[in-house]
PDB file of C-alpha atoms in Angstrom:
ATOM      1  CA  UNK A 520      -1.679 -20.507 -28.725  1.00 79.00           C
ATOM      2  CA  UNK A 521      -0.153 -18.003 -31.063  1.00 88.00           C
ATOM      3  CA  UNK A 522      -2.472 -15.756 -33.064  1.00 93.00           C
ATOM      4  CA  UNK A 523      -2.341 -16.352 -36.802  1.00 94.00           C
ATOM      5  CA  UNK A 524      -1.183 -13.529 -39.028  1.00 96.00           C
ATOM      6  CA  UNK A 525      -1.808 -13.194 -42.729  1.00 95.00           C
ATOM      7  CA  UNK A 526      -0.289 -12.723 -45.143  1.00 96.00           C
ATOM      8  CA  UNK A 527       3.144 -13.974 -44.105  1.00 95.00           C
ATOM      9  CA  UNK A 528       4.830 -11.586 -46.497  1.00 96.00           C
ATOM     10  CA  UNK A 529       3.811  -8.848 -48.911  1.00 96.00           C
ATOM     11  CA  UNK A 530       5.648  -6.649 -51.386  1.00 96.00           C
ATOM     12  CA  UNK A 531       4.206  -3.274 -52.319  1.00 95.00           C
ATOM     13  CA  UNK A 532       5.189  -0.346 -54.461  1.00 96.00           C
ATOM     14  CA  UNK A 533       5.444   2.979 -52.696  1.00 96.00           C
ATOM     15  CA  UNK A 534       1.997   4.554 -52.443  1.00 95.00           C
ATOM     16  CA  UNK A 535       0.038   1.298 -52.428  1.00 96.00           C
ATOM     17  CA  UNK A 536      -2.168   0.120 -49.567  1.00 96.00           C
ATOM     18  CA  UNK A 537      -1.834  -2.996 -47.425  1.00 95.00           C
ATOM     19  CA  UNK A 538      -3.927  -4.906 -44.893  1.00 97.00           C
ATOM     20  CA  UNK A 539      -2.431  -7.271 -42.314  1.00 97.00           C
ATOM     21  CA  UNK A 540      -4.727  -9.565 -40.382  1.00 97.00           C
ATOM     22  CA  UNK A 541      -4.403 -11.178 -36.963  1.00 96.00           C
ATOM     23  CA  UNK A 542      -6.766 -13.932 -35.775  1.00 95.00           C
ATOM     24  CA  UNK A 543      -7.072 -15.683 -32.448  1.00 92.00           C
ATOM     25  CA  UNK A 544      -9.007 -18.751 -31.329  1.00 87.00           C
ATOM     26  CA  UNK A 545      -9.351 -17.303 -27.819  1.00 85.00           C
ATOM     27  CA  UNK A 546     -11.493 -14.466 -26.473  1.00 82.00           C
ATOM     28  CA  UNK A 547      -9.342 -11.370 -26.357  1.00 84.00           C
ATOM     29  CA  UNK A 548      -9.147  -8.299 -24.173  1.00 84.00           C
ATOM     30  CA  UNK A 549      -6.733  -6.343 -26.342  1.00 88.00           C
ATOM     31  CA  UNK A 550      -4.585  -6.466 -29.437  1.00 92.00           C
ATOM     32  CA  UNK A 551      -1.227  -4.699 -29.747  1.00 93.00           C
ATOM     33  CA  UNK A 552       0.593  -3.967 -33.009  1.00 95.00           C
ATOM     34  CA  UNK A 553       4.374  -3.608 -33.308  1.00 96.00           C
ATOM     35  CA  UNK A 554       6.793  -3.055 -36.175  1.00 96.00           C
ATOM     36  CA  UNK A 555      10.327  -4.423 -36.212  1.00 95.00           C
ATOM     37  CA  UNK A 556      13.007  -3.402 -38.669  1.00 94.00           C
ATOM     38  CA  UNK A 557      15.775  -5.846 -39.451  1.00 88.00           C
ATOM     39  CA  UNK A 558      18.214  -6.230 -36.548  1.00 85.00           C
ATOM     40  CA  UNK A 559      16.324  -3.770 -34.357  1.00 89.00           C
ATOM     41  CA  UNK A 560      13.890  -3.973 -31.462  1.00 91.00           C
ATOM     42  CA  UNK A 561      10.132  -4.005 -32.070  1.00 94.00           C
ATOM     43  CA  UNK A 562       8.441  -0.612 -31.785  1.00 94.00           C
ATOM     44  CA  UNK A 563       4.902  -0.116 -30.527  1.00 92.00           C
ATOM     45  CA  UNK A 564       2.348   1.150 -33.059  1.00 93.00           C
ATOM     46  CA  UNK A 565      -1.009   0.989 -31.310  1.00 90.00           C
ATOM     47  CA  UNK A 566      -3.270  -0.919 -28.947  1.00 89.00           C
ATOM     48  CA  UNK A 567      -6.922  -1.802 -29.439  1.00 89.00           C
ATOM     49  CA  UNK A 568      -9.028  -2.626 -26.428  1.00 83.00           C
ATOM     50  CA  UNK A 569     -12.177  -4.689 -26.210  1.00 77.00           C
ATOM     51  CA  UNK A 570     -15.099  -2.350 -26.708  1.00 71.00           C
ATOM     52  CA  UNK A 571     -12.834   0.365 -28.044  1.00 65.00           C
ATOM     53  CA  UNK A 572     -12.877   2.279 -31.292  1.00 66.00           C
ATOM     54  CA  UNK A 573     -10.756   1.876 -34.361  1.00 66.00           C
ATOM     55  CA  UNK A 574      -7.387   3.497 -33.819  1.00 68.00           C
ATOM     56  CA  UNK A 575      -5.038   5.247 -36.151  1.00 68.00           C
ATOM     57  CA  UNK A 576      -2.355   7.816 -36.619  1.00 70.00           C
ATOM     58  CA  UNK A 577      -0.907   9.252 -39.781  1.00 73.00           C
ATOM     59  CA  UNK A 578      -1.694   6.664 -42.477  1.00 86.00           C
ATOM     60  CA  UNK A 579      -1.648   3.581 -40.263  1.00 91.00           C
ATOM     61  CA  UNK A 580      -4.863   2.460 -38.592  1.00 91.00           C
ATOM     62  CA  UNK A 581      -6.295  -0.700 -37.079  1.00 92.00           C
ATOM     63  CA  UNK A 582      -9.583  -2.294 -36.129  1.00 90.00           C
ATOM     64  CA  UNK A 583     -10.645  -4.988 -33.671  1.00 90.00           C
ATOM     65  CA  UNK A 584     -13.603  -7.285 -34.324  1.00 88.00           C
ATOM     66  CA  UNK A 585     -14.424  -8.776 -30.928  1.00 85.00           C
ATOM     67  CA  UNK A 586     -16.980 -11.261 -32.220  1.00 86.00           C
ATOM     68  CA  UNK A 587     -14.517 -12.782 -34.651  1.00 87.00           C
ATOM     69  CA  UNK A 588     -11.471 -12.259 -32.384  1.00 89.00           C
ATOM     70  CA  UNK A 589      -9.703 -10.599 -35.297  1.00 92.00           C
ATOM     71  CA  UNK A 590      -7.732  -7.426 -35.761  1.00 93.00           C
ATOM     72  CA  UNK A 591      -6.599  -5.796 -38.972  1.00 94.00           C
ATOM     73  CA  UNK A 592      -3.840  -3.268 -39.539  1.00 95.00           C
ATOM     74  CA  UNK A 593      -4.299  -0.885 -42.467  1.00 94.00           C
ATOM     75  CA  UNK A 594      -1.364   0.890 -44.103  1.00 95.00           C
ATOM     76  CA  UNK A 595      -2.458   3.572 -46.538  1.00 93.00           C
ATOM     77  CA  UNK A 596      -0.285   5.127 -49.240  1.00 91.00           C
ATOM     78  CA  UNK A 597       2.701   3.148 -48.011  1.00 92.00           C
ATOM     79  CA  UNK A 598       6.074   4.810 -47.613  1.00 92.00           C
ATOM     80  CA  UNK A 599       9.537   3.261 -47.786  1.00 94.00           C
ATOM     81  CA  UNK A 600       9.817   3.706 -44.016  1.00 93.00           C
ATOM     82  CA  UNK A 601       6.915   1.277 -43.524  1.00 94.00           C
ATOM     83  CA  UNK A 602       9.120  -1.667 -44.477  1.00 96.00           C
ATOM     84  CA  UNK A 603       9.670  -4.182 -41.708  1.00 96.00           C
ATOM     85  CA  UNK A 604       8.009  -7.094 -39.960  1.00 96.00           C
ATOM     86  CA  UNK A 605       4.686  -6.418 -38.290  1.00 97.00           C
ATOM     87  CA  UNK A 606       3.623  -8.388 -35.229  1.00 96.00           C
ATOM     88  CA  UNK A 607       0.311  -8.517 -33.454  1.00 95.00           C
ATOM     89  CA  UNK A 608       0.312  -9.329 -29.754  1.00 93.00           C
ATOM     90  CA  UNK A 609      -2.866 -10.551 -28.138  1.00 91.00           C
ATOM     91  CA  UNK A 610      -3.869 -10.343 -24.506  1.00 86.00           C
ATOM     92  CA  UNK A 611      -6.505 -12.469 -22.791  1.00 80.00           C
ATOM     93  CA  UNK A 612      -6.110 -10.871 -19.384  1.00 70.00           C
ATOM     94  CA  UNK A 613      -7.352 -13.920 -17.541  1.00 57.00           C
ATOM     95  CA  UNK A 614      -6.070 -12.374 -14.322  1.00 58.00           C
ATOM     96  CA  UNK A 615      -5.959  -8.629 -13.875  1.00 57.00           C
ATOM     97  CA  UNK A 616      -2.468  -7.543 -12.941  1.00 57.00           C
ATOM     98  CA  UNK A 617      -0.907 -10.548 -14.611  1.00 60.00           C
ATOM     99  CA  UNK A 618      -0.984  -9.340 -18.177  1.00 75.00           C
ATOM    100  CA  UNK A 619       1.077 -10.959 -20.868  1.00 85.00           C
ATOM    101  CA  UNK A 620       1.073 -10.846 -24.658  1.00 89.00           C
ATOM    102  CA  UNK A 621       1.153 -13.720 -27.099  1.00 91.00           C
ATOM    103  CA  UNK A 622       2.686 -12.645 -30.393  1.00 93.00           C
ATOM    104  CA  UNK A 623       1.936 -13.841 -33.884  1.00 93.00           C
ATOM    105  CA  UNK A 624       4.633 -15.065 -36.235  1.00 91.00           C
ATOM    106  CA  UNK A 625       4.790 -11.766 -38.092  1.00 94.00           C
ATOM    107  CA  UNK A 626       4.111 -10.323 -41.533  1.00 96.00           C
ATOM    108  CA  UNK A 627       7.103  -9.141 -43.525  1.00 96.00           C
ATOM    109  CA  UNK A 628       6.293  -5.996 -45.494  1.00 97.00           C
ATOM    110  CA  UNK A 629       8.644  -4.787 -48.221  1.00 96.00           C
ATOM    111  CA  UNK A 630       8.056  -1.436 -49.904  1.00 96.00           C
ATOM    112  CA  UNK A 631       9.837  -0.830 -53.185  1.00 94.00           C
ATOM    113  CA  UNK A 632      10.243   2.556 -54.913  1.00 92.00           C
TER     114      UNK A 632
ATOM    115  CA  UNK B 739      17.008   9.736 -21.362  1.00 66.00           C
ATOM    116  CA  UNK B 740      14.739   6.961 -20.172  1.00 72.00           C
ATOM    117  CA  UNK B 741      15.078   3.601 -21.790  1.00 92.00           C
ATOM    118  CA  UNK B 742      15.831  -0.065 -21.575  1.00 95.00           C
ATOM    119  CA  UNK B 743      19.295  -1.500 -22.105  1.00 95.00           C
ATOM    120  CA  UNK B 744      20.533  -5.006 -22.744  1.00 96.00           C
ATOM    121  CA  UNK B 745      24.044  -6.314 -22.622  1.00 91.00           C
ATOM    122  CA  UNK B 746      26.006  -7.719 -24.222  1.00 92.00           C
ATOM    123  CA  UNK B 747      24.841  -7.205 -27.810  1.00 93.00           C
ATOM    124  CA  UNK B 748      26.494 -10.421 -28.965  1.00 94.00           C
ATOM    125  CA  UNK B 749      27.297 -13.410 -26.770  1.00 94.00           C
ATOM    126  CA  UNK B 750      29.006 -16.673 -27.525  1.00 93.00           C
ATOM    127  CA  UNK B 751      28.707 -19.695 -25.293  1.00 90.00           C
ATOM    128  CA  UNK B 752      30.175 -23.138 -25.264  1.00 90.00           C
ATOM    129  CA  UNK B 753      27.840 -26.056 -24.849  1.00 88.00           C
ATOM    130  CA  UNK B 754      27.241 -26.934 -21.212  1.00 88.00           C
ATOM    131  CA  UNK B 755      27.862 -23.420 -19.901  1.00 91.00           C
ATOM    132  CA  UNK B 756      25.368 -21.185 -18.172  1.00 93.00           C
ATOM    133  CA  UNK B 757      25.223 -17.575 -19.330  1.00 94.00           C
ATOM    134  CA  UNK B 758      23.414 -14.523 -17.959  1.00 95.00           C
ATOM    135  CA  UNK B 759      21.879 -11.784 -20.103  1.00 96.00           C
ATOM    136  CA  UNK B 760      21.460  -8.375 -18.562  1.00 97.00           C
ATOM    137  CA  UNK B 761      18.360  -6.171 -18.813  1.00 97.00           C
ATOM    138  CA  UNK B 762      18.064  -2.769 -17.120  1.00 97.00           C
ATOM    139  CA  UNK B 763      15.354  -0.109 -17.385  1.00 97.00           C
ATOM    140  CA  UNK B 764      15.071   3.407 -15.950  1.00 95.00           C
ATOM    141  CA  UNK B 765      11.464   3.964 -17.032  1.00 94.00           C
ATOM    142  CA  UNK B 766      10.096   3.159 -13.578  1.00 93.00           C
ATOM    143  CA  UNK B 767       8.040   0.354 -15.089  1.00 93.00           C
ATOM    144  CA  UNK B 768       6.685  -2.369 -12.841  1.00 92.00           C
ATOM    145  CA  UNK B 769       6.415  -5.089 -15.485  1.00 93.00           C
ATOM    146  CA  UNK B 770       9.337  -6.679 -17.306  1.00 95.00           C
ATOM    147  CA  UNK B 771       9.453  -9.469 -19.885  1.00 96.00           C
ATOM    148  CA  UNK B 772      11.903 -11.754 -21.656  1.00 98.00           C
ATOM    149  CA  UNK B 773      11.239 -12.989 -25.186  1.00 97.00           C
ATOM    150  CA  UNK B 774      13.074 -15.296 -27.501  1.00 97.00           C
ATOM    151  CA  UNK B 775      12.982 -14.667 -31.247  1.00 95.00           C
ATOM    152  CA  UNK B 776      13.823 -17.306 -33.836  1.00 92.00           C
ATOM    153  CA  UNK B 777      13.510 -16.807 -37.590  1.00 82.00           C
ATOM    154  CA  UNK B 778       9.904 -17.224 -38.717  1.00 75.00           C
ATOM    155  CA  UNK B 779       8.555 -17.814 -35.210  1.00 78.00           C
ATOM    156  CA  UNK B 780       7.925 -14.324 -33.929  1.00 88.00           C
ATOM    157  CA  UNK B 781       8.370 -13.500 -30.258  1.00 93.00           C
ATOM    158  CA  UNK B 782       7.880 -16.179 -27.652  1.00 95.00           C
ATOM    159  CA  UNK B 783       7.566 -15.333 -23.964  1.00 95.00           C
ATOM    160  CA  UNK B 784      10.126 -16.913 -21.633  1.00 97.00           C
ATOM    161  CA  UNK B 785       9.440 -15.259 -18.259  1.00 97.00           C
ATOM    162  CA  UNK B 786       7.702 -12.144 -17.018  1.00 94.00           C
ATOM    163  CA  UNK B 787       7.508 -10.184 -13.800  1.00 94.00           C
ATOM    164  CA  UNK B 788       4.829  -7.747 -12.669  1.00 91.00           C
ATOM    165  CA  UNK B 789       6.471  -6.705  -9.406  1.00 91.00           C
ATOM    166  CA  UNK B 790       9.768  -7.036  -7.573  1.00 94.00           C
ATOM    167  CA  UNK B 791      10.510 -10.469  -6.095  1.00 95.00           C
ATOM    168  CA  UNK B 792       7.805 -12.122  -8.175  1.00 93.00           C
ATOM    169  CA  UNK B 793       7.860 -13.650 -11.659  1.00 95.00           C
ATOM    170  CA  UNK B 794       5.902 -16.151 -13.746  1.00 94.00           C
ATOM    171  CA  UNK B 795       6.823 -18.662 -16.410  1.00 95.00           C
ATOM    172  CA  UNK B 796       5.929 -17.857 -19.956  1.00 93.00           C
ATOM    173  CA  UNK B 797       5.354 -20.271 -22.811  1.00 92.00           C
ATOM    174  CA  UNK B 798       8.943 -21.557 -23.141  1.00 95.00           C
ATOM    175  CA  UNK B 799      10.509 -21.291 -19.664  1.00 96.00           C
ATOM    176  CA  UNK B 800      12.293 -24.648 -19.635  1.00 96.00           C
ATOM    177  CA  UNK B 801      16.072 -24.240 -19.477  1.00 96.00           C
ATOM    178  CA  UNK B 802      15.876 -20.607 -18.359  1.00 97.00           C
ATOM    179  CA  UNK B 803      15.837 -18.845 -14.988  1.00 97.00           C
ATOM    180  CA  UNK B 804      15.308 -15.242 -13.889  1.00 98.00           C
ATOM    181  CA  UNK B 805      15.410 -13.040 -10.808  1.00 97.00           C
ATOM    182  CA  UNK B 806      13.772  -9.725  -9.967  1.00 97.00           C
ATOM    183  CA  UNK B 807      15.518  -8.325  -6.916  1.00 97.00           C
ATOM    184  CA  UNK B 808      15.285  -4.725  -8.096  1.00 96.00           C
ATOM    185  CA  UNK B 809      12.605  -2.900 -10.030  1.00 96.00           C
ATOM    186  CA  UNK B 810      15.153  -1.769 -12.623  1.00 97.00           C
ATOM    187  CA  UNK B 811      16.767  -5.122 -13.334  1.00 98.00           C
ATOM    188  CA  UNK B 812      15.531  -8.450 -14.735  1.00 98.00           C
ATOM    189  CA  UNK B 813      18.469 -10.713 -15.679  1.00 98.00           C
ATOM    190  CA  UNK B 814      17.937 -13.918 -17.630  1.00 97.00           C
ATOM    191  CA  UNK B 815      20.126 -16.989 -17.191  1.00 97.00           C
ATOM    192  CA  UNK B 816      20.298 -19.486 -20.022  1.00 96.00           C
ATOM    193  CA  UNK B 817      21.243 -22.768 -18.410  1.00 94.00           C
ATOM    194  CA  UNK B 818      22.891 -25.837 -19.862  1.00 89.00           C
ATOM    195  CA  UNK B 819      19.469 -27.494 -19.740  1.00 87.00           C
ATOM    196  CA  UNK B 820      18.318 -25.323 -22.660  1.00 89.00           C
ATOM    197  CA  UNK B 821      19.046 -27.602 -25.607  1.00 87.00           C
ATOM    198  CA  UNK B 822      18.816 -25.063 -28.401  1.00 90.00           C
ATOM    199  CA  UNK B 823      19.739 -21.666 -26.957  1.00 93.00           C
ATOM    200  CA  UNK B 824      21.006 -19.952 -30.108  1.00 95.00           C
ATOM    201  CA  UNK B 825      18.529 -17.118 -30.696  1.00 95.00           C
ATOM    202  CA  UNK B 826      17.872 -13.400 -30.425  1.00 95.00           C
ATOM    203  CA  UNK B 827      16.747 -12.445 -26.902  1.00 97.00           C
ATOM    204  CA  UNK B 828      14.628  -9.380 -26.276  1.00 97.00           C
ATOM    205  CA  UNK B 829      13.794  -7.767 -22.958  1.00 97.00           C
ATOM    206  CA  UNK B 830      10.810  -5.448 -22.578  1.00 96.00           C
ATOM    207  CA  UNK B 831       9.130  -3.390 -19.892  1.00 95.00           C
ATOM    208  CA  UNK B 832       5.744  -1.756 -19.454  1.00 92.00           C
ATOM    209  CA  UNK B 833       3.574   0.045 -16.928  1.00 86.00           C
ATOM    210  CA  UNK B 834       1.282  -2.947 -17.140  1.00 70.00           C
ATOM    211  CA  UNK B 835      -1.470  -3.511 -19.647  1.00 67.00           C
ATOM    212  CA  UNK B 836      -0.214  -0.943 -22.130  1.00 74.00           C
ATOM    213  CA  UNK B 837       2.592  -0.680 -24.640  1.00 86.00           C
ATOM    214  CA  UNK B 838       5.790  -2.600 -24.116  1.00 92.00           C
ATOM    215  CA  UNK B 839       9.158  -0.935 -24.643  1.00 93.00           C
ATOM    216  CA  UNK B 840      11.834  -3.233 -25.992  1.00 95.00           C
ATOM    217  CA  UNK B 841      15.568  -3.224 -25.495  1.00 96.00           C
ATOM    218  CA  UNK B 842      17.995  -3.604 -28.430  1.00 94.00           C
ATOM    219  CA  UNK B 843      18.377  -7.346 -27.863  1.00 95.00           C
ATOM    220  CA  UNK B 844      21.185  -9.841 -27.274  1.00 96.00           C
ATOM    221  CA  UNK B 845      22.156 -12.326 -29.955  1.00 95.00           C
ATOM    222  CA  UNK B 846      23.313 -15.545 -28.310  1.00 95.00           C
ATOM    223  CA  UNK B 847      25.264 -18.138 -30.261  1.00 94.00           C
ATOM    224  CA  UNK B 848      26.263 -21.529 -28.923  1.00 90.00           C
ATOM    225  CA  UNK B 849      29.544 -22.799 -30.319  1.00 86.00           C
TER     226      UNK B 849
END
């Protein structure tokens, strides 16, 4: 089952903050976040592991609530380059060595000047 | 430069024809994946392979086939049994359990 992302789309002015959420009905081992610009391949942002700490670099960070099986991506002081569609990918790791991700349907983020 | 390549970038197919999409990586990654992307549906896993000569079905494997004879290569064949093959196809690779690196994709259109 695909994780559920919210919101589906958001429009921000440059400098504003955004939060993108990813929820799963299954127990998770890890959550990956990717950004895809129109017509391009998705690019890895970060991975959060079960039992791990909140991650972040530059003004993009993320958290993972294991009890709720939820992850949130935080974009602070958004820049025009942050525009794109953000996907979370969840991993159950039922069998070690047989890892696969299940991706959400994406959140389209548009930053306007 | 290390990376993952897909060819062709655009592909047109007549109904009833099989077509093979190429995916090559020189990152020395063990794991490789094929995804299908349709508007509003995100990325859906077709097939994946953790090691050479072994692969597993993903969530939407029907109408597709793959092979993994070499570590560097993971071609995907879209067969005539796939009823709605028009989509954007993405190949990815990883060391396993960590970030996936994606190729530029192949846009397949059935005429």
